């Protein structure tokens, strides 16, 4: 092989190496990487993830499906969307389980406070009885000593005066003790009431919201606590109850929203249809007032035609009286 041929081959090799160095890096799917990072962050929060092992497993399985090699862009986007929704459901389920745990703790604290108040009342009664017994014994002993010593009338009067003063002092001390104990009991009762109020507040929020993923999108079911039975005007505390819904809707600003009103089967069907529509419209108007773009929202009345429980029981009818807020996946 002559020198000219060797030089040509070396030049070709150098050119190939340069082309390889200039080639674009392999494509990195940012959405999939972000999804994996979100899953890892949720998994690392063992306080929450340990509460929902099944939902976490569903989310992990969905991420694995999205990570399969050879998916085209449409398939990859589809699997990423499914994985994101399952991760959202896992988070929501974990927060719900955590809130239920807090309710249980508050109720246990309330029970303990009530027991403590009861023990204080019993102890106060015991001390008062013991004090009365001791005072009675002391009086009898003093009378007996007076009789034995044959005290004069003046001495008896002086002794009686002293006993009266001592009795007044003891009565005042007993009064102050009783007042302090009453204050302690009242404080314990107030603490129990506050614990009950906190538990009731959490319970109402859990009863209000039920979140699930459907073919149409994420559905938030609002229980019948927003309206009085048979009424279409929102109750005064509705704005507070809707704050979590507003936060969810604001997290997806590009999606349309469908609000469906439902009733139980009590009363005429045409009346139920009207009530369901007016309730859906009331929720729509309140969400708009709280900052949700009214152009995104469609309010419809479904009447009594789509129950989720039996209308033969009070509990079933209560579940059927609801408003569904749907974050559409179209």
Tab-separated table of C-alpha atoms in Angstrom:
chain	number	residue	atom	x	y	z
A	1	UNK	CA	0.000	0.000	0.000
A	2	UNK	CA	1.532	3.316	-1.051
A	3	UNK	CA	1.787	6.438	1.080
A	4	UNK	CA	-0.969	8.252	-0.875
A	5	UNK	CA	-3.496	5.498	-0.135
A	6	UNK	CA	-2.617	5.491	3.582
A	7	UNK	CA	-3.036	9.268	3.795
A	8	UNK	CA	-6.456	9.061	2.110
A	9	UNK	CA	-7.657	6.357	4.546
A	10	UNK	CA	-6.464	8.349	7.547
A	11	UNK	CA	-8.291	11.421	6.256
A	12	UNK	CA	-11.501	9.412	5.837
A	13	UNK	CA	-11.235	8.051	9.397
A	14	UNK	CA	-10.747	11.553	10.823
A	15	UNK	CA	-13.802	12.801	8.913
A	16	UNK	CA	-15.968	9.951	10.268
A	17	UNK	CA	-14.889	10.698	13.849
A	18	UNK	CA	-15.726	14.399	13.378
A	19	UNK	CA	-19.178	13.559	11.998
A	20	UNK	CA	-19.878	11.271	14.948
A	21	UNK	CA	-18.898	14.036	17.388
A	22	UNK	CA	-21.288	16.479	15.687
A	23	UNK	CA	-24.262	14.080	15.653
A	24	UNK	CA	-27.272	15.272	17.805
A	25	UNK	CA	-27.668	13.621	21.237
A	26	UNK	CA	-30.407	10.971	21.662
A	27	UNK	CA	-33.880	12.442	22.370
A	28	UNK	CA	-34.719	12.828	26.059
A	29	UNK	CA	-38.416	12.805	26.874
A	30	UNK	CA	-38.758	15.608	29.425
A	31	UNK	CA	-42.392	14.740	30.269
A	32	UNK	CA	-41.465	11.144	31.098
A	33	UNK	CA	-38.483	12.267	33.189
A	34	UNK	CA	-40.692	14.721	35.088
A	35	UNK	CA	-43.257	11.960	35.650
A	36	UNK	CA	-40.573	9.641	37.038
A	37	UNK	CA	-39.321	12.440	39.291
A	38	UNK	CA	-42.869	13.144	40.581
A	39	UNK	CA	-43.383	9.444	41.309
A	40	UNK	CA	-40.055	9.199	43.126
A	41	UNK	CA	-40.870	12.318	45.179
A	42	UNK	CA	-44.260	10.859	46.204
A	43	UNK	CA	-42.693	7.461	46.965
A	44	UNK	CA	-40.012	9.154	49.111
A	45	UNK	CA	-42.748	10.810	51.217
A	46	UNK	CA	-43.392	7.638	53.182
A	47	UNK	CA	-45.812	9.437	55.498
A	48	UNK	CA	-48.262	9.701	52.562
A	49	UNK	CA	-47.238	6.885	50.193
A	50	UNK	CA	-47.440	4.234	52.929
A	51	UNK	CA	-51.145	5.064	53.365
A	52	UNK	CA	-52.072	4.035	49.799
A	53	UNK	CA	-49.910	1.057	48.743
A	54	UNK	CA	-52.394	-0.140	46.099
A	55	UNK	CA	-52.780	3.294	44.466
A	56	UNK	CA	-48.980	3.719	44.558
A	57	UNK	CA	-48.565	0.334	42.865
A	58	UNK	CA	-51.023	1.399	40.110
A	59	UNK	CA	-49.028	4.599	39.524
A	60	UNK	CA	-45.715	2.691	39.434
A	61	UNK	CA	-47.146	0.191	36.965
A	62	UNK	CA	-48.399	3.011	34.732
A	63	UNK	CA	-44.943	4.668	34.757
A	64	UNK	CA	-43.355	1.352	33.779
A	65	UNK	CA	-45.794	1.014	30.871
A	66	UNK	CA	-44.883	4.536	29.720
A	67	UNK	CA	-41.181	3.619	29.924
A	68	UNK	CA	-41.390	0.651	27.527
A	69	UNK	CA	-38.939	0.974	24.625
A	70	UNK	CA	-40.274	1.313	21.095
A	71	UNK	CA	-43.399	3.422	21.800
A	72	UNK	CA	-44.271	5.965	19.150
A	73	UNK	CA	-45.065	9.571	20.144
A	74	UNK	CA	-48.845	9.009	20.327
A	75	UNK	CA	-48.505	5.862	22.427
A	76	UNK	CA	-45.957	7.531	24.700
A	77	UNK	CA	-48.224	10.564	25.260
A	78	UNK	CA	-51.168	8.229	26.011
A	79	UNK	CA	-49.262	6.200	28.608
A	80	UNK	CA	-47.784	9.325	30.207
A	81	UNK	CA	-51.306	10.818	30.571
A	82	UNK	CA	-52.589	7.608	32.200
A	83	UNK	CA	-49.595	7.523	34.563
A	84	UNK	CA	-50.081	11.192	35.528
A	85	UNK	CA	-53.764	10.594	36.345
A	86	UNK	CA	-52.995	7.512	38.443
A	87	UNK	CA	-50.315	9.441	40.332
A	88	UNK	CA	-52.829	12.274	40.956
A	89	UNK	CA	-55.345	9.735	42.270
A	90	UNK	CA	-52.667	8.179	44.531
A	91	UNK	CA	-51.827	11.614	45.972
A	92	UNK	CA	-55.510	12.498	46.525
A	93	UNK	CA	-56.175	9.117	48.175
A	94	UNK	CA	-53.153	9.596	50.448
A	95	UNK	CA	-54.300	13.062	51.556
A	96	UNK	CA	-57.783	11.652	52.224
A	97	UNK	CA	-56.360	8.799	54.313
A	98	UNK	CA	-54.142	11.251	56.216
A	99	UNK	CA	-57.150	13.487	56.934
A	100	UNK	CA	-59.127	10.473	58.215
A	101	UNK	CA	-56.216	9.601	60.510
A	102	UNK	CA	-56.280	13.162	61.878
A	103	UNK	CA	-60.034	12.829	62.520
A	104	UNK	CA	-59.474	9.613	64.468
A	105	UNK	CA	-56.756	11.297	66.543
A	106	UNK	CA	-58.961	14.326	67.283
A	107	UNK	CA	-61.842	12.094	68.350
A	108	UNK	CA	-59.522	10.139	70.644
A	109	UNK	CA	-58.305	13.407	72.185
A	110	UNK	CA	-61.907	14.537	72.644
A	111	UNK	CA	-62.768	11.292	74.457
A	112	UNK	CA	-59.720	11.686	76.715
A	113	UNK	CA	-60.660	15.294	77.548
A	114	UNK	CA	-64.214	14.283	78.441
A	115	UNK	CA	-62.909	11.481	80.671
A	116	UNK	CA	-60.555	13.904	82.376
A	117	UNK	CA	-63.404	16.357	83.015
A	118	UNK	CA	-65.491	13.540	84.497
A	119	UNK	CA	-62.632	12.450	86.769
A	120	UNK	CA	-62.185	16.029	87.975
A	121	UNK	CA	-65.876	16.246	88.896
A	122	UNK	CA	-65.727	12.946	90.810
A	123	UNK	CA	-62.547	13.974	92.625
A	124	UNK	CA	-64.069	17.329	93.576
A	125	UNK	CA	-67.149	15.636	95.049
A	126	UNK	CA	-64.942	13.194	96.991
A	127	UNK	CA	-62.838	15.993	98.473
A	128	UNK	CA	-65.922	17.973	99.476
A	129	UNK	CA	-67.422	14.924	101.209
A	130	UNK	CA	-64.151	14.225	103.016
A	131	UNK	CA	-63.911	17.860	104.108
A	132	UNK	CA	-67.464	17.786	105.466
A	133	UNK	CA	-66.728	14.566	107.381
A	134	UNK	CA	-63.573	15.997	108.885
A	135	UNK	CA	-65.352	19.198	109.910
A	136	UNK	CA	-68.167	17.224	111.530
A	137	UNK	CA	-65.682	15.064	113.446
A	138	UNK	CA	-63.760	18.105	114.580
A	139	UNK	CA	-66.924	19.767	115.875
A	140	UNK	CA	-67.945	16.691	117.838
A	141	UNK	CA	-64.500	16.333	119.352
A	142	UNK	CA	-64.430	19.990	120.299
A	143	UNK	CA	-67.823	19.778	121.971
A	144	UNK	CA	-66.705	16.763	123.918
A	145	UNK	CA	-63.564	18.494	125.090
A	146	UNK	CA	-65.632	21.506	126.103
A	147	UNK	CA	-67.973	19.336	128.123
A	148	UNK	CA	-65.129	17.506	129.849
A	149	UNK	CA	-63.280	20.662	130.786
A	150	UNK	CA	-66.430	22.313	132.168
A	151	UNK	CA	-65.653	25.530	130.383
A	152	UNK	CA	-67.438	28.669	131.484
A	153	UNK	CA	-70.106	30.290	129.345
A	154	UNK	CA	-67.713	33.061	128.355
A	155	UNK	CA	-65.071	30.595	127.371
A	156	UNK	CA	-67.650	28.687	125.381
A	157	UNK	CA	-68.713	31.878	123.579
A	158	UNK	CA	-65.116	32.726	122.763
A	159	UNK	CA	-64.465	29.230	121.528
A	160	UNK	CA	-67.621	29.315	119.443
A	161	UNK	CA	-66.527	32.614	117.938
A	162	UNK	CA	-63.152	31.153	117.075
A	163	UNK	CA	-64.742	28.069	115.566
A	164	UNK	CA	-67.080	30.277	113.555
A	165	UNK	CA	-64.175	32.316	112.200
A	166	UNK	CA	-62.267	29.141	111.394
A	167	UNK	CA	-65.338	27.715	109.699
A	168	UNK	CA	-65.692	30.886	107.620
A	169	UNK	CA	-62.054	30.640	106.566
A	170	UNK	CA	-62.469	26.983	105.686
A	171	UNK	CA	-65.648	27.764	103.748
A	172	UNK	CA	-63.853	30.508	101.815
A	173	UNK	CA	-60.967	28.174	101.060
A	174	UNK	CA	-63.422	25.499	99.935
A	175	UNK	CA	-65.201	28.069	97.753
A	176	UNK	CA	-61.947	29.122	96.111
A	177	UNK	CA	-60.978	25.487	95.566
A	178	UNK	CA	-64.379	24.709	94.058
A	179	UNK	CA	-64.125	27.763	91.797
A	180	UNK	CA	-60.667	26.733	90.599
A	181	UNK	CA	-61.871	23.198	89.961
A	182	UNK	CA	-64.918	24.506	88.107
A	183	UNK	CA	-62.648	26.630	85.914
A	184	UNK	CA	-60.452	23.616	85.217
A	185	UNK	CA	-63.504	21.534	84.318
A	186	UNK	CA	-64.829	24.283	82.032
A	187	UNK	CA	-61.438	24.523	80.331
A	188	UNK	CA	-61.382	20.759	79.765
A	189	UNK	CA	-64.896	20.885	78.337
A	190	UNK	CA	-63.950	23.765	76.034
A	191	UNK	CA	-60.895	21.862	74.810
A	192	UNK	CA	-63.147	18.889	74.088
A	193	UNK	CA	-65.552	21.140	72.161
A	194	UNK	CA	-62.689	22.567	70.088
A	195	UNK	CA	-61.434	19.062	69.330
A	196	UNK	CA	-64.957	18.079	68.286
A	197	UNK	CA	-65.279	21.145	66.056
A	198	UNK	CA	-61.950	20.397	64.366
A	199	UNK	CA	-62.964	16.773	63.778
A	200	UNK	CA	-66.370	17.839	62.446
A	201	UNK	CA	-64.728	20.347	60.090
A	202	UNK	CA	-62.423	17.698	58.638
A	203	UNK	CA	-65.305	15.212	58.407
A	204	UNK	CA	-67.472	17.718	56.510
A	205	UNK	CA	-64.680	18.324	53.993
A	206	UNK	CA	-64.225	14.596	53.467
A	207	UNK	CA	-67.976	14.108	53.099
A	208	UNK	CA	-68.093	16.987	50.624
A	209	UNK	CA	-65.409	15.784	48.221
A	210	UNK	CA	-65.063	12.407	46.522
A	211	UNK	CA	-62.487	12.385	43.696
A	212	UNK	CA	-62.172	9.670	41.052
A	213	UNK	CA	-60.756	9.191	37.531
A	214	UNK	CA	-63.247	8.277	34.766
A	215	UNK	CA	-63.176	8.001	30.974
A	216	UNK	CA	-64.453	11.577	30.772
A	217	UNK	CA	-61.845	12.954	33.166
A	218	UNK	CA	-61.404	13.656	36.883
A	219	UNK	CA	-64.786	13.773	38.694
A	220	UNK	CA	-65.208	15.584	42.037
A	221	UNK	CA	-68.482	14.588	43.712
A	222	UNK	CA	-69.872	17.216	46.093
A	223	UNK	CA	-72.250	15.773	48.699
A	224	UNK	CA	-75.572	17.277	49.770
A	225	UNK	CA	-73.966	19.562	52.391
A	226	UNK	CA	-73.969	22.473	49.920
A	227	UNK	CA	-77.772	22.787	49.907
A	228	UNK	CA	-80.673	22.342	52.282
A	229	UNK	CA	-83.060	19.551	51.233
A	230	UNK	CA	-85.282	20.791	48.416
A	231	UNK	CA	-83.439	24.146	48.151
A	232	UNK	CA	-81.264	25.559	45.354
A	233	UNK	CA	-79.475	28.353	47.213
A	234	UNK	CA	-75.959	27.561	48.430
A	235	UNK	CA	-75.532	27.482	52.210
A	236	UNK	CA	-73.320	30.228	53.765
A	237	UNK	CA	-70.356	27.899	54.311
A	238	UNK	CA	-70.353	26.696	50.662
A	239	UNK	CA	-67.491	29.029	49.633
A	240	UNK	CA	-65.196	27.454	52.236
A	241	UNK	CA	-66.218	23.962	51.117
A	242	UNK	CA	-65.508	24.813	47.448
A	243	UNK	CA	-61.967	26.139	48.008
A	244	UNK	CA	-60.375	22.717	47.371
A	245	UNK	CA	-62.409	22.346	44.160
A	246	UNK	CA	-61.233	25.771	42.939
A	247	UNK	CA	-57.614	24.804	43.605
A	248	UNK	CA	-58.035	21.625	41.506
A	249	UNK	CA	-59.730	23.482	38.622
A	250	UNK	CA	-57.071	26.214	38.602
A	251	UNK	CA	-54.358	23.550	38.262
A	252	UNK	CA	-55.785	22.635	34.815
A	253	UNK	CA	-56.635	26.055	33.288
A	254	UNK	CA	-56.955	24.757	29.701
A	255	UNK	CA	-59.587	22.102	30.398
A	256	UNK	CA	-63.339	22.551	30.099
A	257	UNK	CA	-65.546	21.973	33.146
A	258	UNK	CA	-68.941	20.252	33.234
A	259	UNK	CA	-71.137	20.627	36.331
A	260	UNK	CA	-73.937	18.061	36.699
A	261	UNK	CA	-76.690	18.428	39.296
A	262	UNK	CA	-78.416	15.260	40.609
A	263	UNK	CA	-81.365	14.631	42.968
A	264	UNK	CA	-82.983	11.666	44.666
A	265	UNK	CA	-86.326	10.309	43.452
A	266	UNK	CA	-88.444	12.136	46.051
A	267	UNK	CA	-91.044	14.401	44.473
A	268	UNK	CA	-92.133	14.889	40.837
A	269	UNK	CA	-89.526	14.232	38.144
A	270	UNK	CA	-89.987	17.663	36.516
A	271	UNK	CA	-89.396	19.402	39.862
A	272	UNK	CA	-86.281	17.293	40.463
A	273	UNK	CA	-85.023	18.195	36.976
A	274	UNK	CA	-85.436	21.920	37.719
A	275	UNK	CA	-83.791	21.634	41.154
A	276	UNK	CA	-80.804	19.723	39.736
A	277	UNK	CA	-80.256	22.370	37.033
A	278	UNK	CA	-80.563	25.312	39.433
A	279	UNK	CA	-78.116	23.675	41.859
A	280	UNK	CA	-75.586	23.091	39.062
A	281	UNK	CA	-75.985	26.727	37.993
A	282	UNK	CA	-75.540	27.923	41.603
A	283	UNK	CA	-72.242	26.000	41.892
A	284	UNK	CA	-71.172	27.348	38.486
A	285	UNK	CA	-71.860	30.939	39.557
A	286	UNK	CA	-70.016	30.473	42.869
A	287	UNK	CA	-66.958	28.958	41.140
A	288	UNK	CA	-66.938	31.883	38.691
A	289	UNK	CA	-67.117	34.319	41.619
A	290	UNK	CA	-64.116	32.535	43.152
A	291	UNK	CA	-61.972	33.114	40.044
A	292	UNK	CA	-62.780	30.260	37.617
A	293	UNK	CA	-63.359	31.446	34.012
A	294	UNK	CA	-67.121	31.149	33.435
A	295	UNK	CA	-66.471	30.437	29.740
A	296	UNK	CA	-64.959	27.073	30.720
A	297	UNK	CA	-68.037	25.944	32.651
A	298	UNK	CA	-71.163	24.139	31.416
A	299	UNK	CA	-73.944	23.539	34.003
A	300	UNK	CA	-76.556	20.811	33.344
A	301	UNK	CA	-79.344	19.240	35.387
A	302	UNK	CA	-79.521	15.437	35.386
A	303	UNK	CA	-82.601	15.129	37.626
A	304	UNK	CA	-83.158	11.792	39.354
A	305	UNK	CA	-82.096	9.606	36.396
A	306	UNK	CA	-78.525	8.764	37.437
A	307	UNK	CA	-78.539	7.518	41.074
A	308	UNK	CA	-75.366	6.096	42.639
A	309	UNK	CA	-77.231	4.452	45.551
A	310	UNK	CA	-80.680	3.091	46.374
A	311	UNK	CA	-83.398	5.692	46.946
A	312	UNK	CA	-85.117	3.302	49.391
A	313	UNK	CA	-82.985	4.459	52.342
A	314	UNK	CA	-82.229	7.887	53.804
A	315	UNK	CA	-78.488	7.318	53.362
A	316	UNK	CA	-78.940	6.338	49.725
A	317	UNK	CA	-81.103	9.379	49.002
A	318	UNK	CA	-78.492	11.598	50.671
A	319	UNK	CA	-75.761	10.177	48.399
A	320	UNK	CA	-77.904	10.706	45.302
A	321	UNK	CA	-78.423	14.404	46.151
A	322	UNK	CA	-75.077	15.579	44.773
A	323	UNK	CA	-73.274	17.830	42.319
A	324	UNK	CA	-70.516	16.358	40.107
A	325	UNK	CA	-67.755	18.714	38.899
A	326	UNK	CA	-65.990	17.085	35.923
A	327	UNK	CA	-62.604	18.245	34.619
A	328	UNK	CA	-63.023	17.023	31.033
A	329	UNK	CA	-60.184	15.213	29.239
A	330	UNK	CA	-61.269	16.251	25.720
